[in-house]
mmCIF file of C-alpha atoms and ligand atoms in Angstrom:
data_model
loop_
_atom_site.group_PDB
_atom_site.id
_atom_site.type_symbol
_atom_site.label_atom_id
_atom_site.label_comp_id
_atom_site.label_asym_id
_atom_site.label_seq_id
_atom_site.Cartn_x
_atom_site.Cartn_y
_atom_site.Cartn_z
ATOM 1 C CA UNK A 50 110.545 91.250 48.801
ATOM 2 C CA UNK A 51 112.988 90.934 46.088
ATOM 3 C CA UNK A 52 114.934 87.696 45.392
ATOM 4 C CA UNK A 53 117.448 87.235 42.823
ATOM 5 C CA UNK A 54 117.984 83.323 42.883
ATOM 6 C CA UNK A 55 118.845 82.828 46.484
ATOM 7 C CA UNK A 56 120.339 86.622 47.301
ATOM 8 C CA UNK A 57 117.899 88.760 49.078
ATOM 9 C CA UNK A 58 118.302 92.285 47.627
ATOM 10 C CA UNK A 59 116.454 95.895 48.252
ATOM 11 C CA UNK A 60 115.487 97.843 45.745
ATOM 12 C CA UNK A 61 118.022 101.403 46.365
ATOM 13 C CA UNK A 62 120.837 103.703 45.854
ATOM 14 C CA UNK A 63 124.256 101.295 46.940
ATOM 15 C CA UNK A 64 127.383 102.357 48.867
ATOM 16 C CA UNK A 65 125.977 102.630 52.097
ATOM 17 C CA UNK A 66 128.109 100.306 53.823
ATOM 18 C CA UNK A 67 130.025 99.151 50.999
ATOM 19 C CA UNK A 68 127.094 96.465 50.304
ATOM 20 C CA UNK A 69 127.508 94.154 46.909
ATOM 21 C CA UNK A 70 125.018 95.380 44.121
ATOM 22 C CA UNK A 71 122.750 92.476 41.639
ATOM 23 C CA UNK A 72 120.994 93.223 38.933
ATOM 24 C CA UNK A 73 120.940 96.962 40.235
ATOM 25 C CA UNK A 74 120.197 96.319 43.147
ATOM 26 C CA UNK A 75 121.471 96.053 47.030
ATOM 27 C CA UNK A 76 122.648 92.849 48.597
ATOM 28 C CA UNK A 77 120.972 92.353 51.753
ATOM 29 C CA UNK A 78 123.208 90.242 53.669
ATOM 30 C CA UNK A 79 121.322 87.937 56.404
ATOM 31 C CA UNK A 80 124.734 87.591 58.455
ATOM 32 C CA UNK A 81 124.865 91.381 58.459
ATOM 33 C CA UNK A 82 121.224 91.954 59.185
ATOM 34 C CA UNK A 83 119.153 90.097 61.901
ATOM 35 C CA UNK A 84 116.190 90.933 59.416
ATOM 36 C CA UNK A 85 117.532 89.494 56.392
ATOM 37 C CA UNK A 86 118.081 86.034 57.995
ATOM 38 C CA UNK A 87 114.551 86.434 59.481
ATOM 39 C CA UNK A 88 113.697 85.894 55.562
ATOM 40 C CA UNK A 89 116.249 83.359 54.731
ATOM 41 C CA UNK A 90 115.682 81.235 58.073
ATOM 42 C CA UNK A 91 111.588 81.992 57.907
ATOM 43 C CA UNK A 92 109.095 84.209 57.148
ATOM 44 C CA UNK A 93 108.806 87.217 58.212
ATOM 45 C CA UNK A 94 106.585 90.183 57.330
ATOM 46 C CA UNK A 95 106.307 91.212 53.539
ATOM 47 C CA UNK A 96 107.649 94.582 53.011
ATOM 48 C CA UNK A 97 105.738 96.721 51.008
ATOM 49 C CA UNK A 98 105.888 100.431 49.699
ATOM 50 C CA UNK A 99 102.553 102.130 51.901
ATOM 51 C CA UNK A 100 104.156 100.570 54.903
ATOM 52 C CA UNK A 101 105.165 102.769 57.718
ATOM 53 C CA UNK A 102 107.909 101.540 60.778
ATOM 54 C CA UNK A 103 108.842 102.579 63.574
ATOM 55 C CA UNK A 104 112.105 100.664 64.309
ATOM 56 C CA UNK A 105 114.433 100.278 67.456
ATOM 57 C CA UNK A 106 117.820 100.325 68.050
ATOM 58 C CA UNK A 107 118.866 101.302 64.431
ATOM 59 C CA UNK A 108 122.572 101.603 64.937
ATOM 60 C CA UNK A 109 124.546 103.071 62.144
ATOM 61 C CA UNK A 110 121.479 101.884 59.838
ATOM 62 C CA UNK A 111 122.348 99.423 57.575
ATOM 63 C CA UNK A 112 119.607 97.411 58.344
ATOM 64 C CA UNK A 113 117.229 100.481 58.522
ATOM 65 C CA UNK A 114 118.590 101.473 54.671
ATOM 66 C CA UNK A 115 117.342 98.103 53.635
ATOM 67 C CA UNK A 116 114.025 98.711 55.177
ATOM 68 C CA UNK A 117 113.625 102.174 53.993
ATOM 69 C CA UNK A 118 114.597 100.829 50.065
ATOM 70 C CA UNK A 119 111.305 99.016 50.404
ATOM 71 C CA UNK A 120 108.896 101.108 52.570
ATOM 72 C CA UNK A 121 107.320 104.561 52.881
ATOM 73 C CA UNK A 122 108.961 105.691 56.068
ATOM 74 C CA UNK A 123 110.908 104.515 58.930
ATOM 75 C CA UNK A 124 111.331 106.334 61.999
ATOM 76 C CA UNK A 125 114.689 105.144 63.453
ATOM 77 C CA UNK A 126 115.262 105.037 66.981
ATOM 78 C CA UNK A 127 119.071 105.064 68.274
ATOM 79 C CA UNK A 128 120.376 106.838 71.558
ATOM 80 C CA UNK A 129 123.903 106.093 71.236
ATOM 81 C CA UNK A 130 126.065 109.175 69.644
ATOM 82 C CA UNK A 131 128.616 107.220 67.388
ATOM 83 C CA UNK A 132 126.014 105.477 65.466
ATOM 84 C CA UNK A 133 123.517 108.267 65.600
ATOM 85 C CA UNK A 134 126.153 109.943 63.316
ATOM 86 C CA UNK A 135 126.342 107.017 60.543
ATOM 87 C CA UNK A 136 122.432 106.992 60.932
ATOM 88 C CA UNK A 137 122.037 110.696 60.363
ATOM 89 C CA UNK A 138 124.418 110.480 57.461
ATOM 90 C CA UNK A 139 122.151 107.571 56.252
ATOM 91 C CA UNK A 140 118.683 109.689 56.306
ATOM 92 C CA UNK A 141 120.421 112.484 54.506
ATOM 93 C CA UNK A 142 120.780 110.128 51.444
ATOM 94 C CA UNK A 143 117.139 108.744 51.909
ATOM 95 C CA UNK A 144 114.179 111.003 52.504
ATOM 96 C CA UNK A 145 111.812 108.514 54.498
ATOM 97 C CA UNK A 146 114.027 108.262 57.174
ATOM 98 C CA UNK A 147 113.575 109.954 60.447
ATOM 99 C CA UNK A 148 115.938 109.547 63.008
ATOM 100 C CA UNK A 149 115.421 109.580 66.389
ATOM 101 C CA UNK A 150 118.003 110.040 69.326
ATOM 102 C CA UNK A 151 115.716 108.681 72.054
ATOM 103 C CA UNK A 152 115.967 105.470 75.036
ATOM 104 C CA UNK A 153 113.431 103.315 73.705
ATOM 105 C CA UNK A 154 112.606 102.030 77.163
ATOM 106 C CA UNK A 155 110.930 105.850 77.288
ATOM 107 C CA UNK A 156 108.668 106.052 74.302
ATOM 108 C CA UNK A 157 106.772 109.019 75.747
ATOM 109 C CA UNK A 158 110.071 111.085 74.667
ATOM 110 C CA UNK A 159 109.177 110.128 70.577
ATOM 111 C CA UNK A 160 105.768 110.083 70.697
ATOM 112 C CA UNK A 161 104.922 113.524 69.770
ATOM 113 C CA UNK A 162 107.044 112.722 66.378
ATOM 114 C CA UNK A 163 105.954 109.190 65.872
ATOM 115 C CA UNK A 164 102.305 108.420 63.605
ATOM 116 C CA UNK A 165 100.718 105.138 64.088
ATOM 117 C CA UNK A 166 102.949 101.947 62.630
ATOM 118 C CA UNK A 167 101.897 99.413 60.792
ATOM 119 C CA UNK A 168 105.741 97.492 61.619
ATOM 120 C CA UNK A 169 107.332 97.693 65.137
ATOM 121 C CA UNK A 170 111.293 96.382 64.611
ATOM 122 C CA UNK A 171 112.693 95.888 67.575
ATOM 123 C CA UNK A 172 117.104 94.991 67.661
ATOM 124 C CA UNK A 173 117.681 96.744 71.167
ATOM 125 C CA UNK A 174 120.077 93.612 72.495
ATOM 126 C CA UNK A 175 118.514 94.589 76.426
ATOM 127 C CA UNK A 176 117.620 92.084 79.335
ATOM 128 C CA UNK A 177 113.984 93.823 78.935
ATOM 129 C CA UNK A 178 113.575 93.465 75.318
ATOM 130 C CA UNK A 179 110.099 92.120 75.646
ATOM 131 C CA UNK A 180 108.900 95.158 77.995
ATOM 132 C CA UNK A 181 110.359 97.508 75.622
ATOM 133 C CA UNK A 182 108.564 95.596 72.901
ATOM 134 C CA UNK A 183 105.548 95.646 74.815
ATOM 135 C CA UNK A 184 105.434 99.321 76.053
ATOM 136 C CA UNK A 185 105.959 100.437 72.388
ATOM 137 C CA UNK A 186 103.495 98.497 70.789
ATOM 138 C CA UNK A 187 101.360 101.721 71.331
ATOM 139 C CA UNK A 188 102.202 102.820 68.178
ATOM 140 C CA UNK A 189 101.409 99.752 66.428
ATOM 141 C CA UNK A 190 97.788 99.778 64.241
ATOM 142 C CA UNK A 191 95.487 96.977 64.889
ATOM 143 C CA UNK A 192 96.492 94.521 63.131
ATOM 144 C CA UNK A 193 99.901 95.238 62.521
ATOM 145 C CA UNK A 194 103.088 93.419 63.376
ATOM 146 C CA UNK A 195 105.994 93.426 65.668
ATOM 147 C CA UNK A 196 108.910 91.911 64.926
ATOM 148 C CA UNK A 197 111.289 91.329 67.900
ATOM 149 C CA UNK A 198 115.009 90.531 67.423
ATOM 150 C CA UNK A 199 115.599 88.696 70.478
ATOM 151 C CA UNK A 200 119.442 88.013 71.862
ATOM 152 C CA UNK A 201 118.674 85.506 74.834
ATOM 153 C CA UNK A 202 122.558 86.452 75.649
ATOM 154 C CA UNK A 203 121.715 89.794 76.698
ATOM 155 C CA UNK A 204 118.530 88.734 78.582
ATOM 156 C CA UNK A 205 119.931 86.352 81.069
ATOM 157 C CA UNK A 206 123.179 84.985 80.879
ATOM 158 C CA UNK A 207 122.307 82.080 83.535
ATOM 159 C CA UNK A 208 119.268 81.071 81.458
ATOM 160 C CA UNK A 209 119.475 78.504 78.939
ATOM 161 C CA UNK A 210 118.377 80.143 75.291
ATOM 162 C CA UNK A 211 115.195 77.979 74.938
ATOM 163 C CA UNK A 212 113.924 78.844 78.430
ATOM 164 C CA UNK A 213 114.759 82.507 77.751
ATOM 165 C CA UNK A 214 112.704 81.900 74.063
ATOM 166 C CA UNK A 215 109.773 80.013 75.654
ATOM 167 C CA UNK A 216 109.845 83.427 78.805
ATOM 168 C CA UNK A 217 109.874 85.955 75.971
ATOM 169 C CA UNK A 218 107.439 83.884 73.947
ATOM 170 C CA UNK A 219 104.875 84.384 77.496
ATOM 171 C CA UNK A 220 105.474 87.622 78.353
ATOM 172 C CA UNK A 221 104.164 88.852 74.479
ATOM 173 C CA UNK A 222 101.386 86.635 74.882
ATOM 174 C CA UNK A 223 100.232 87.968 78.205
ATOM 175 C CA UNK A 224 100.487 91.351 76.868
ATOM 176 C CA UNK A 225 97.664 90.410 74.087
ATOM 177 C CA UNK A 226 100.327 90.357 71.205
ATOM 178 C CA UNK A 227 99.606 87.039 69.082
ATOM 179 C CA UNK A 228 102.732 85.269 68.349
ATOM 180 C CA UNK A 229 102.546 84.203 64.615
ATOM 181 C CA UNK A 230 106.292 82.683 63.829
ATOM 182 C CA UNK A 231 109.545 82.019 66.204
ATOM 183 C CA UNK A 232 112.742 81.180 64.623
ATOM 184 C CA UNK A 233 116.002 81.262 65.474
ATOM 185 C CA UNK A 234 118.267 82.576 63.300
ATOM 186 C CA UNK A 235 121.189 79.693 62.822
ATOM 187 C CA UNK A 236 123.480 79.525 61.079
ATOM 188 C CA UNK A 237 123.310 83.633 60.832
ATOM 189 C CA UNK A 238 123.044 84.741 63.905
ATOM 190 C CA UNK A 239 124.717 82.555 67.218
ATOM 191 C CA UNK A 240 121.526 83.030 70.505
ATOM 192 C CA UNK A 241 119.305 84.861 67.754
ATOM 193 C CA UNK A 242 115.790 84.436 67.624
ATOM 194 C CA UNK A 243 112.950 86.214 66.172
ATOM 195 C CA UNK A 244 109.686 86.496 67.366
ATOM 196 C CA UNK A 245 107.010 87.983 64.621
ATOM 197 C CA UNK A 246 103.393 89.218 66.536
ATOM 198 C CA UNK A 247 100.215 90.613 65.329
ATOM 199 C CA UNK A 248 98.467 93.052 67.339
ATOM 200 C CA UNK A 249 95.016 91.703 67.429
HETATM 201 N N1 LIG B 57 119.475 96.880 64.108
HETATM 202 C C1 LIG B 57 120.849 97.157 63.806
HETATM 203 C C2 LIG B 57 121.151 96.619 62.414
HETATM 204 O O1 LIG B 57 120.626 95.567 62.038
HETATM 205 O O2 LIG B 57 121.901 97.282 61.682
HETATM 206 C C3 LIG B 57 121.781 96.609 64.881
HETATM 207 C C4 LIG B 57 121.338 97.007 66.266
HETATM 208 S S1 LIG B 57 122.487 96.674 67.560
HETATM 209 C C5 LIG B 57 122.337 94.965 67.816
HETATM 210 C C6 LIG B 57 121.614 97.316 68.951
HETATM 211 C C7 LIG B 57 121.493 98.842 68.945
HETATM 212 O O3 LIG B 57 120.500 99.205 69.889
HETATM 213 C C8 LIG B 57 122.796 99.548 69.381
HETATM 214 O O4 LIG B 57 123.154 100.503 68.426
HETATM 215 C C9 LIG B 57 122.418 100.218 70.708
HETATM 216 O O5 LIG B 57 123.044 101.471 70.909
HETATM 217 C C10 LIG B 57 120.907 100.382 70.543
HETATM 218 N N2 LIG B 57 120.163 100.450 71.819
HETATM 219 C C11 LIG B 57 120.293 99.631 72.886
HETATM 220 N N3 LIG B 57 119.433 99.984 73.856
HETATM 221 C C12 LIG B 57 118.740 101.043 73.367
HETATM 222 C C13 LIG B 57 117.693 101.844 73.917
HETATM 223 N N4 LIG B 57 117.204 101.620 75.140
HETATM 224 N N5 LIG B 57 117.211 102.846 73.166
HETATM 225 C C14 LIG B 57 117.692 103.086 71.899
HETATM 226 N N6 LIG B 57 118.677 102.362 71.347
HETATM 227 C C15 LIG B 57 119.185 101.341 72.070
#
């Protein structure tokens, strides 16, 4: 990953969403992007160029563009028209993205177009994000990580965040997924956490 001082940048072609430019470079914004204040709040998973990711809920792509500036391919799932059309428009400017118009609760529709992953990204905002998580960790190498994006607002409502964390936090575990880091994202994002796995 790229740092200029404190500003976490990608390495790409600009004016995607009108995002600031360093040093040549794109300004990756961690109250934009979920991912980006993974980084600034804690660790995360290094990005690197052989990488390949299969990432869900990729809305109009902003946060996919930054992921593609540093990887070798990112198949994006959305299944919501409007920002399917900013995504497609996206992956025209960028040839390792593929997107995907697909429920991610049914990964048997994207399977046939989907190689193994070495990064599972997972912003779907659902009250079964860790089922979704769990189902589509399929396509996740051994050994490779999943990084879940989890809004405890959209899980339960009645639940206290923490409990929904520490529920979320089981669930992965039960499933065989090792948890390796669990942050949330304050001051970034409000009911944000992350949750970074490695499949064993
Ligand atoms: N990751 C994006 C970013 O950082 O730019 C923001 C994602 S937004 C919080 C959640 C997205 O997930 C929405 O665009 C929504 O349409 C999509 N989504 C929700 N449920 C989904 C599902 N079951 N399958 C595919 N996409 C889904």
């Amino acid at each position: 990953m790229r740092w200029i001082g404190e500003v976490l940048v990608s390495p790409g072609e600009g004016g995607v969403y009108n995002e600031r430019m360093l040093g040549g470079a794109r300004v990756w914004d961690p109250f934009r992007s979920k991912l980006s204040a993974l980084y600034h709040a804690g660790t995360g998973i290094e990005l690197v160029k052989d990488m390949r990711v299969l990432y869900l809920g990729a809305a109009n792509g902003t946060t996919v563009s930054h992921v593609a500036d540093y990887t070798e391919s990112v198949y994006a799932v959305e299944f919501a028209p409007r920002p399917m059309q900013d995504l497609l428009e996206v992956a025209r400017r960028r040839e390792n993205i593929v997107p995907i118009m697909a429920d991610a609760t049914r990964p048997e529709q994207y399977a046939p177009l989907v190689e193994a992953v070495d990064l599972l990204y997972q912003d779907v905002a659902q009250p079964d994000q860790a089922a979704i998580a769990i189902r589509n960790s399929v396509f996740l190498k051994k050994g490779g990580h999943l990084i879940l994006m989890l809004k405890t607002r959209s899980v339960d409502v009645r639940k206290e965040p923490a409990e929904v964390f520490r529920d979320t936090l089981d669930l992965l575990s039960a499933a065989g997924l090792t948890v390796q880091e669990s942050v949330w994202l304050e001051p970034y994002h409000h009911d944000h956490a992350a949750i970074v796995c490695r499949k064993p």
